[in-house]
Amino acid sequence: MTSSLRTGAVAVAALAAALALTACGSDDANKDSGADSAASAPPGGGDNGSGESAGSGAPDAAALEGTWVGLTDAKNVTVSIAGGKVALVADQSVCQGDVKDMGGEPMLALKCTGGSADRTMGAIDSVDGTKLVLSWDGGVKDTLTKADPGKLPSGMPSLPDVADLPEVPAP
């Protein structure tokens, strides 16, 4: 029971951190002057409007921004990307890191608590604004959907009611 409670608490804390990261951004396209898009685009091509670079086929790093959620092996996976920083919660792992340019293609380079190595270097297989597919060096493949900004994703497990929690023995 303690493991379930700890896992639930970690998931809630990570989800709160992910929402805090995405709440700092704006979805207002009219506010974007375009100055940042040239700096974040990979060399060799412009954005063709789909988040894919026209020249190299590599996804534009700006297309990764936001919170992405899904299930992999029946376990919740949440990835939040803002300003080149990445936070990930998957199974019992909490990871953080950066979006790195690896030979003209953005990749996710993470360090995870507890020594987990399943999701430390992630390649972006595809991103289209609503769906993100990541292949991790540990052999895991995540297919995630974009969460609505400022809203908690649906289908997430809930914490047990306080009445269902065990009594904590006095020290």
mmCIF file of C-alpha atoms in Angstrom:
data_model
loop_
_atom_site.group_PDB
_atom_site.id
_atom_site.type_symbol
_atom_site.label_atom_id
_atom_site.label_comp_id
_atom_site.label_asym_id
_atom_site.label_seq_id
_atom_site.Cartn_x
_atom_site.Cartn_y
_atom_site.Cartn_z
ATOM 1 C CA MET A 1 0.000 0.000 0.000
ATOM 2 C CA THR A 2 2.858 2.356 0.803
ATOM 3 C CA SER A 3 4.321 1.783 -2.680
ATOM 4 C CA SER A 4 0.983 2.634 -4.324
ATOM 5 C CA LEU A 5 0.633 5.759 -2.229
ATOM 6 C CA ARG A 6 4.203 6.820 -2.980
ATOM 7 C CA THR A 7 3.713 6.178 -6.711
ATOM 8 C CA GLY A 8 0.482 8.175 -6.669
ATOM 9 C CA ALA A 9 2.111 11.044 -4.795
ATOM 10 C CA VAL A 10 5.052 11.097 -7.223
ATOM 11 C CA ALA A 11 2.665 11.086 -10.190
ATOM 12 C CA VAL A 12 0.609 13.957 -8.755
ATOM 13 C CA ALA A 13 3.741 16.006 -7.946
ATOM 14 C CA ALA A 14 5.169 15.426 -11.419
ATOM 15 C CA LEU A 15 1.874 16.291 -13.079
ATOM 16 C CA ALA A 16 1.752 19.533 -11.076
ATOM 17 C CA ALA A 17 5.305 20.320 -12.196
ATOM 18 C CA ALA A 18 4.396 19.543 -15.797
ATOM 19 C CA LEU A 19 1.365 21.829 -15.646
ATOM 20 C CA ALA A 20 3.486 24.577 -14.092
ATOM 21 C CA LEU A 21 5.972 24.286 -16.964
ATOM 22 C CA THR A 22 3.280 24.562 -19.630
ATOM 23 C CA ALA A 23 1.349 27.312 -17.848
ATOM 24 C CA CYS A 24 4.325 29.632 -18.365
ATOM 25 C CA GLY A 25 3.900 29.506 -22.127
ATOM 26 C CA SER A 26 1.252 30.953 -24.360
ATOM 27 C CA ASP A 27 -0.816 29.408 -27.110
ATOM 28 C CA ASP A 28 -1.576 32.821 -28.624
ATOM 29 C CA ALA A 29 -0.068 32.656 -32.109
ATOM 30 C CA ASN A 30 -0.604 36.406 -32.600
ATOM 31 C CA LYS A 31 1.915 37.217 -29.852
ATOM 32 C CA ASP A 32 4.722 35.287 -31.597
ATOM 33 C CA SER A 33 6.853 37.706 -33.571
ATOM 34 C CA GLY A 34 8.674 34.861 -35.307
ATOM 35 C CA ALA A 35 12.021 35.789 -33.757
ATOM 36 C CA ASP A 36 12.243 32.562 -31.769
ATOM 37 C CA SER A 37 11.133 30.253 -34.581
ATOM 38 C CA ALA A 38 14.252 30.847 -36.655
ATOM 39 C CA ALA A 39 16.488 30.177 -33.657
ATOM 40 C CA SER A 40 14.762 26.904 -32.780
ATOM 41 C CA ALA A 41 14.479 25.552 -36.315
ATOM 42 C CA PRO A 42 17.048 22.954 -37.295
ATOM 43 C CA PRO A 43 19.484 23.982 -40.019
ATOM 44 C CA GLY A 44 18.596 23.142 -43.596
ATOM 45 C CA GLY A 45 14.906 23.829 -43.779
ATOM 46 C CA GLY A 46 11.909 25.828 -42.726
ATOM 47 C CA ASP A 47 8.730 24.697 -41.089
ATOM 48 C CA ASN A 48 6.152 23.422 -43.537
ATOM 49 C CA GLY A 49 3.315 24.052 -41.058
ATOM 50 C CA SER A 50 3.090 20.490 -39.719
ATOM 51 C CA GLY A 51 5.914 20.710 -37.191
ATOM 52 C CA GLU A 52 8.152 18.861 -39.623
ATOM 53 C CA SER A 53 11.151 20.567 -41.169
ATOM 54 C CA ALA A 54 10.815 20.831 -44.952
ATOM 55 C CA GLY A 55 14.531 20.324 -45.657
ATOM 56 C CA SER A 56 15.678 17.524 -43.373
ATOM 57 C CA GLY A 57 12.505 15.706 -42.320
ATOM 58 C CA ALA A 58 13.455 16.315 -38.670
ATOM 59 C CA PRO A 59 10.756 17.681 -36.356
ATOM 60 C CA ASP A 60 10.986 21.334 -35.356
ATOM 61 C CA ALA A 61 11.883 21.628 -31.651
ATOM 62 C CA ALA A 62 9.067 24.173 -31.182
ATOM 63 C CA ALA A 63 6.518 21.506 -32.233
ATOM 64 C CA LEU A 64 7.474 19.507 -29.120
ATOM 65 C CA GLU A 65 6.347 22.233 -26.673
ATOM 66 C CA GLY A 66 3.502 21.256 -24.347
ATOM 67 C CA THR A 67 2.376 18.404 -22.130
ATOM 68 C CA TRP A 68 1.964 14.957 -23.684
ATOM 69 C CA VAL A 69 0.193 12.038 -21.979
ATOM 70 C CA GLY A 70 -0.466 8.397 -22.721
ATOM 71 C CA LEU A 71 -0.182 4.785 -21.644
ATOM 72 C CA THR A 72 2.754 2.492 -22.360
ATOM 73 C CA ASP A 73 2.459 -1.105 -21.172
ATOM 74 C CA ALA A 74 -0.713 -0.052 -19.276
ATOM 75 C CA LYS A 75 1.240 2.544 -17.264
ATOM 76 C CA ASN A 76 0.812 6.319 -17.380
ATOM 77 C CA VAL A 77 3.486 8.368 -19.126
ATOM 78 C CA THR A 78 3.566 12.174 -18.959
ATOM 79 C CA VAL A 79 6.126 14.305 -20.796
ATOM 80 C CA SER A 80 6.183 18.080 -20.473
ATOM 81 C CA ILE A 81 8.401 20.228 -22.681
ATOM 82 C CA ALA A 82 8.804 23.993 -22.288
ATOM 83 C CA GLY A 83 11.649 26.274 -23.283
ATOM 84 C CA GLY A 84 13.904 23.361 -24.193
ATOM 85 C CA LYS A 85 13.453 21.747 -20.749
ATOM 86 C CA VAL A 86 11.837 18.329 -20.331
ATOM 87 C CA ALA A 87 10.066 16.690 -17.369
ATOM 88 C CA LEU A 88 8.914 13.072 -17.592
ATOM 89 C CA VAL A 89 6.967 10.817 -15.246
ATOM 90 C CA ALA A 90 6.639 7.173 -16.234
ATOM 91 C CA ASP A 91 5.909 4.177 -14.039
ATOM 92 C CA GLN A 92 7.926 4.912 -10.881
ATOM 93 C CA SER A 93 10.506 7.143 -12.580
ATOM 94 C CA VAL A 94 10.750 10.906 -12.533
ATOM 95 C CA CYS A 95 13.159 12.322 -15.106
ATOM 96 C CA GLN A 96 14.282 15.755 -16.208
ATOM 97 C CA GLY A 97 16.578 17.099 -18.865
ATOM 98 C CA ASP A 98 16.768 19.029 -22.104
ATOM 99 C CA VAL A 99 15.869 18.952 -25.770
ATOM 100 C CA LYS A 100 19.293 18.557 -27.442
ATOM 101 C CA ASP A 101 20.308 19.063 -31.060
ATOM 102 C CA MET A 102 21.939 15.781 -32.083
ATOM 103 C CA GLY A 103 23.206 16.119 -35.639
ATOM 104 C CA GLY A 104 20.390 18.415 -36.746
ATOM 105 C CA GLU A 105 17.641 16.392 -35.057
ATOM 106 C CA PRO A 106 16.157 17.244 -31.662
ATOM 107 C CA MET A 107 16.361 14.473 -29.060
ATOM 108 C CA LEU A 108 15.358 14.271 -25.408
ATOM 109 C CA ALA A 109 18.340 13.806 -23.054
ATOM 110 C CA LEU A 110 17.162 12.983 -19.512
ATOM 111 C CA LYS A 111 18.456 11.964 -16.097
ATOM 112 C CA CYS A 112 16.108 9.881 -13.982
ATOM 113 C CA THR A 113 15.757 9.368 -10.243
ATOM 114 C CA GLY A 114 16.286 5.903 -8.862
ATOM 115 C CA GLY A 115 18.795 4.952 -11.554
ATOM 116 C CA SER A 116 16.188 4.109 -14.192
ATOM 117 C CA ALA A 117 17.734 4.007 -17.670
ATOM 118 C CA ASP A 118 14.664 3.115 -19.785
ATOM 119 C CA ARG A 119 14.076 6.718 -20.840
ATOM 120 C CA THR A 120 17.364 8.614 -20.825
ATOM 121 C CA MET A 121 17.828 9.380 -24.554
ATOM 122 C CA GLY A 122 14.729 9.698 -26.702
ATOM 123 C CA ALA A 123 14.434 10.030 -30.465
ATOM 124 C CA ILE A 124 11.389 11.772 -31.899
ATOM 125 C CA ASP A 125 9.809 9.375 -34.393
ATOM 126 C CA SER A 126 6.978 11.791 -35.214
ATOM 127 C CA VAL A 127 5.135 14.842 -33.912
ATOM 128 C CA ASP A 128 2.103 16.428 -35.571
ATOM 129 C CA GLY A 129 0.659 18.826 -32.990
ATOM 130 C CA THR A 130 -1.694 16.247 -31.441
ATOM 131 C CA LYS A 131 0.440 13.086 -31.337
ATOM 132 C CA LEU A 132 4.076 12.526 -30.288
ATOM 133 C CA VAL A 133 5.906 9.219 -30.794
ATOM 134 C CA LEU A 134 9.187 8.719 -28.907
ATOM 135 C CA SER A 135 11.658 5.830 -29.143
ATOM 136 C CA TRP A 136 13.933 5.528 -26.118
ATOM 137 C CA ASP A 137 17.417 4.033 -26.009
ATOM 138 C CA GLY A 138 16.195 1.563 -23.370
ATOM 139 C CA GLY A 139 13.899 -0.047 -25.982
ATOM 140 C CA VAL A 140 10.657 1.612 -24.851
ATOM 141 C CA LYS A 141 8.391 3.329 -27.391
ATOM 142 C CA ASP A 142 5.820 5.892 -26.171
ATOM 143 C CA THR A 143 2.863 7.139 -28.218
ATOM 144 C CA LEU A 144 1.462 10.241 -26.508
ATOM 145 C CA THR A 145 -1.308 12.753 -27.178
ATOM 146 C CA LYS A 146 -1.116 16.454 -26.419
ATOM 147 C CA ALA A 147 -2.943 17.564 -23.273
ATOM 148 C CA ASP A 148 -5.081 20.696 -23.286
ATOM 149 C CA PRO A 149 -3.147 23.600 -21.701
ATOM 150 C CA GLY A 150 -4.299 24.407 -18.176
ATOM 151 C CA LYS A 151 -6.437 21.259 -17.867
ATOM 152 C CA LEU A 152 -5.661 17.981 -16.156
ATOM 153 C CA PRO A 153 -5.657 15.061 -18.578
ATOM 154 C CA SER A 154 -8.526 12.607 -18.388
ATOM 155 C CA GLY A 155 -8.078 8.912 -17.683
ATOM 156 C CA MET A 156 -5.409 9.385 -15.013
ATOM 157 C CA PRO A 157 -5.612 7.184 -11.908
ATOM 158 C CA SER A 158 -6.838 8.864 -8.767
ATOM 159 C CA LEU A 159 -5.374 8.710 -5.296
ATOM 160 C CA PRO A 160 -7.264 6.637 -2.730
ATOM 161 C CA ASP A 161 -9.724 8.360 -0.436
ATOM 162 C CA VAL A 162 -8.311 9.418 2.915
ATOM 163 C CA ALA A 163 -10.607 6.887 4.605
ATOM 164 C CA ASP A 164 -8.934 4.105 2.566
ATOM 165 C CA LEU A 165 -5.412 4.964 3.751
ATOM 166 C CA PRO A 166 -3.894 2.811 6.501
ATOM 167 C CA GLU A 167 -3.295 4.133 9.998
ATOM 168 C CA VAL A 168 0.227 5.354 10.581
ATOM 169 C CA PRO A 169 1.610 3.877 13.807
ATOM 170 C CA ALA A 170 2.810 6.348 16.403
ATOM 171 C CA PRO A 171 6.605 6.567 16.735
#
